[in-house]
Amino acid sequence: MSYSKLGQLLAMGEAVSAAARVLDRVARQKLKPAPIPRGATLRPGVETPLWRALVVAIHPLLQRRGAKALLAHELGLHRGRISDYFVTQAAMPDAERTLRLLEWYSRQRLSASRAGRKA
């Protein structure tokens, strides 16, 4: 192989390498999730594992008839919003309501454990 052919192969390799770098940069930009604007509300999903864990813990407590309506009254919400939180998982409460929800959950667990001890 002559030096001229080797030079051509190196030039072609550099061109392919440059094209690969450009394609890699474009792919990373397209796959990069859009940044969440400051102050924007998080949506339930992969980014909110603690909320998903709370939903899994609370969901069994809402199976009894009227439980969602009672919780909605406790949180000062419409009962359809409770379904948005725990059934369709399309929304999350604000910080104050989340704290009230945690308080409600701890009371429910405490009353369930007391009922278990009495039985």
PDB file of C-alpha atoms in Angstrom:
ATOM      1  CA  MET A   1       0.000   0.000   0.000  1.00  0.00           C
ATOM      2  CA  SER A   2       1.418   3.371  -0.970  1.00  0.00           C
ATOM      3  CA  TYR A   3       1.559   6.427   1.242  1.00  0.00           C
ATOM      4  CA  SER A   4      -0.945   8.276  -0.946  1.00  0.00           C
ATOM      5  CA  LYS A   5      -3.576   5.581  -0.422  1.00  0.00           C
ATOM      6  CA  LEU A   6      -2.827   5.544   3.299  1.00  0.00           C
ATOM      7  CA  GLY A   7      -3.296   9.311   3.423  1.00  0.00           C
ATOM      8  CA  GLN A   8      -6.628   8.972   1.611  1.00  0.00           C
ATOM      9  CA  LEU A   9      -7.758   6.289   4.075  1.00  0.00           C
ATOM     10  CA  LEU A  10      -6.767   8.470   7.028  1.00  0.00           C
ATOM     11  CA  ALA A  11      -8.617  11.453   5.571  1.00  0.00           C
ATOM     12  CA  MET A  12     -11.704   9.299   5.011  1.00  0.00           C
ATOM     13  CA  GLY A  13     -11.432   7.940   8.564  1.00  0.00           C
ATOM     14  CA  GLU A  14     -11.230  11.462   9.971  1.00  0.00           C
ATOM     15  CA  ALA A  15     -14.291  12.493   7.956  1.00  0.00           C
ATOM     16  CA  VAL A  16     -16.246   9.493   9.229  1.00  0.00           C
ATOM     17  CA  SER A  17     -15.107  10.233  12.784  1.00  0.00           C
ATOM     18  CA  ALA A  18     -16.193  13.882  12.503  1.00  0.00           C
ATOM     19  CA  ALA A  19     -19.584  12.831  11.120  1.00  0.00           C
ATOM     20  CA  ALA A  20     -19.989  10.353  13.981  1.00  0.00           C
ATOM     21  CA  ARG A  21     -19.250  13.082  16.548  1.00  0.00           C
ATOM     22  CA  VAL A  22     -21.835  15.388  14.959  1.00  0.00           C
ATOM     23  CA  LEU A  23     -24.448  12.613  14.877  1.00  0.00           C
ATOM     24  CA  ASP A  24     -23.671  11.731  18.494  1.00  0.00           C
ATOM     25  CA  ARG A  25     -24.159  15.357  19.582  1.00  0.00           C
ATOM     26  CA  VAL A  26     -27.452  15.623  17.688  1.00  0.00           C
ATOM     27  CA  ALA A  27     -28.699  12.331  19.152  1.00  0.00           C
ATOM     28  CA  ARG A  28     -27.818  13.425  22.693  1.00  0.00           C
ATOM     29  CA  GLN A  29     -29.677  16.699  22.228  1.00  0.00           C
ATOM     30  CA  LYS A  30     -32.768  14.925  20.922  1.00  0.00           C
ATOM     31  CA  LEU A  31     -32.744  12.325  23.700  1.00  0.00           C
ATOM     32  CA  LYS A  32     -32.073  14.868  26.439  1.00  0.00           C
ATOM     33  CA  PRO A  33     -35.245  15.505  28.448  1.00  0.00           C
ATOM     34  CA  ALA A  34     -36.545  19.023  28.320  1.00  0.00           C
ATOM     35  CA  PRO A  35     -35.504  20.974  31.416  1.00  0.00           C
ATOM     36  CA  ILE A  36     -38.241  21.626  33.929  1.00  0.00           C
ATOM     37  CA  PRO A  37     -38.714  25.378  34.259  1.00  0.00           C
ATOM     38  CA  ARG A  38     -38.074  26.810  37.693  1.00  0.00           C
ATOM     39  CA  GLY A  39     -41.240  26.778  39.768  1.00  0.00           C
ATOM     40  CA  ALA A  40     -43.019  24.372  37.429  1.00  0.00           C
ATOM     41  CA  THR A  41     -45.150  21.621  38.885  1.00  0.00           C
ATOM     42  CA  LEU A  42     -43.753  18.114  38.711  1.00  0.00           C
ATOM     43  CA  ARG A  43     -45.929  15.506  37.089  1.00  0.00           C
ATOM     44  CA  PRO A  44     -46.229  11.982  38.484  1.00  0.00           C
ATOM     45  CA  GLY A  45     -43.868   9.601  36.783  1.00  0.00           C
ATOM     46  CA  VAL A  46     -40.352   8.272  36.821  1.00  0.00           C
ATOM     47  CA  GLU A  47     -39.018  11.525  38.270  1.00  0.00           C
ATOM     48  CA  THR A  48     -41.221  11.221  41.376  1.00  0.00           C
ATOM     49  CA  PRO A  49     -40.449   7.870  43.050  1.00  0.00           C
ATOM     50  CA  LEU A  50     -41.480   9.025  46.543  1.00  0.00           C
ATOM     51  CA  TRP A  51     -44.884  10.134  45.291  1.00  0.00           C
ATOM     52  CA  ARG A  52     -45.374   6.788  43.537  1.00  0.00           C
ATOM     53  CA  ALA A  53     -44.477   4.976  46.775  1.00  0.00           C
ATOM     54  CA  LEU A  54     -47.020   7.071  48.678  1.00  0.00           C
ATOM     55  CA  VAL A  55     -49.689   6.293  46.061  1.00  0.00           C
ATOM     56  CA  VAL A  56     -48.987   2.565  46.420  1.00  0.00           C
ATOM     57  CA  ALA A  57     -49.250   2.846  50.220  1.00  0.00           C
ATOM     58  CA  ILE A  58     -52.458   4.914  50.232  1.00  0.00           C
ATOM     59  CA  HIS A  59     -54.327   3.180  47.411  1.00  0.00           C
ATOM     60  CA  PRO A  60     -55.509   0.215  49.568  1.00  0.00           C
ATOM     61  CA  LEU A  61     -56.981   2.658  52.106  1.00  0.00           C
ATOM     62  CA  LEU A  62     -59.183   4.171  49.396  1.00  0.00           C
ATOM     63  CA  GLN A  63     -60.889   0.935  48.338  1.00  0.00           C
ATOM     64  CA  ARG A  64     -63.727   1.199  50.854  1.00  0.00           C
ATOM     65  CA  ARG A  65     -66.861   2.931  49.572  1.00  0.00           C
ATOM     66  CA  GLY A  66     -66.771   6.642  50.334  1.00  0.00           C
ATOM     67  CA  ALA A  67     -63.107   6.681  51.350  1.00  0.00           C
ATOM     68  CA  LYS A  68     -62.086   8.967  48.484  1.00  0.00           C
ATOM     69  CA  ALA A  69     -64.881  11.404  49.311  1.00  0.00           C
ATOM     70  CA  LEU A  70     -63.827  11.503  52.976  1.00  0.00           C
ATOM     71  CA  LEU A  71     -60.212  12.101  52.021  1.00  0.00           C
ATOM     72  CA  ALA A  72     -61.258  14.825  49.579  1.00  0.00           C
ATOM     73  CA  HIS A  73     -63.203  16.531  52.365  1.00  0.00           C
ATOM     74  CA  GLU A  74     -60.209  16.212  54.686  1.00  0.00           C
ATOM     75  CA  LEU A  75     -57.896  17.822  52.113  1.00  0.00           C
ATOM     76  CA  GLY A  76     -60.421  20.419  50.976  1.00  0.00           C
ATOM     77  CA  LEU A  77     -60.579  19.084  47.430  1.00  0.00           C
ATOM     78  CA  HIS A  78     -63.174  17.820  44.996  1.00  0.00           C
ATOM     79  CA  ARG A  79     -63.319  14.023  45.109  1.00  0.00           C
ATOM     80  CA  GLY A  80     -62.484  13.855  41.400  1.00  0.00           C
ATOM     81  CA  ARG A  81     -59.116  15.351  42.226  1.00  0.00           C
ATOM     82  CA  ILE A  82     -58.438  12.407  44.546  1.00  0.00           C
ATOM     83  CA  SER A  83     -59.011  10.116  41.558  1.00  0.00           C
ATOM     84  CA  ASP A  84     -56.536  12.226  39.579  1.00  0.00           C
ATOM     85  CA  TYR A  85     -53.989  11.645  42.317  1.00  0.00           C
ATOM     86  CA  PHE A  86     -54.505   7.954  43.050  1.00  0.00           C
ATOM     87  CA  VAL A  87     -56.399   6.290  40.180  1.00  0.00           C
ATOM     88  CA  THR A  88     -55.293   7.914  36.931  1.00  0.00           C
ATOM     89  CA  GLN A  89     -52.129   9.330  38.552  1.00  0.00           C
ATOM     90  CA  ALA A  90     -52.363  12.369  36.298  1.00  0.00           C
ATOM     91  CA  ALA A  91     -51.635  14.940  39.004  1.00  0.00           C
ATOM     92  CA  MET A  92     -49.916  15.495  42.326  1.00  0.00           C
ATOM     93  CA  PRO A  93     -51.006  17.690  45.236  1.00  0.00           C
ATOM     94  CA  ASP A  94     -49.123  20.784  46.297  1.00  0.00           C
ATOM     95  CA  ALA A  95     -46.740  20.670  49.260  1.00  0.00           C
ATOM     96  CA  GLU A  96     -49.297  21.664  51.910  1.00  0.00           C
ATOM     97  CA  ARG A  97     -51.806  19.044  50.799  1.00  0.00           C
ATOM     98  CA  THR A  98     -49.070  16.420  50.577  1.00  0.00           C
ATOM     99  CA  LEU A  99     -48.184  17.097  54.217  1.00  0.00           C
ATOM    100  CA  ARG A 100     -51.861  16.879  55.183  1.00  0.00           C
ATOM    101  CA  LEU A 101     -52.074  13.636  53.203  1.00  0.00           C
ATOM    102  CA  LEU A 102     -49.099  12.202  55.102  1.00  0.00           C
ATOM    103  CA  GLU A 103     -50.742  13.215  58.380  1.00  0.00           C
ATOM    104  CA  TRP A 104     -53.993  11.515  57.299  1.00  0.00           C
ATOM    105  CA  TYR A 105     -52.071   8.399  56.268  1.00  0.00           C
ATOM    106  CA  SER A 106     -50.291   8.163  59.621  1.00  0.00           C
ATOM    107  CA  ARG A 107     -53.635   8.521  61.460  1.00  0.00           C
ATOM    108  CA  GLN A 108     -55.137   5.756  59.314  1.00  0.00           C
ATOM    109  CA  ARG A 109     -52.218   3.431  60.034  1.00  0.00           C
ATOM    110  CA  LEU A 110     -52.371   4.222  63.752  1.00  0.00           C
ATOM    111  CA  SER A 111     -56.106   3.525  63.941  1.00  0.00           C
ATOM    112  CA  ALA A 112     -55.642   0.288  61.965  1.00  0.00           C
ATOM    113  CA  SER A 113     -52.911  -0.887  64.337  1.00  0.00           C
ATOM    114  CA  ARG A 114     -55.077  -0.043  67.370  1.00  0.00           C
ATOM    115  CA  ALA A 115     -57.997  -1.943  65.869  1.00  0.00           C
ATOM    116  CA  GLY A 116     -55.676  -4.897  65.263  1.00  0.00           C
ATOM    117  CA  ARG A 117     -54.567  -4.934  68.898  1.00  0.00           C
ATOM    118  CA  LYS A 118     -58.145  -4.839  70.197  1.00  0.00           C
ATOM    119  CA  ALA A 119     -59.203  -7.800  68.080  1.00  0.00           C
TER     120      ALA A 119
END
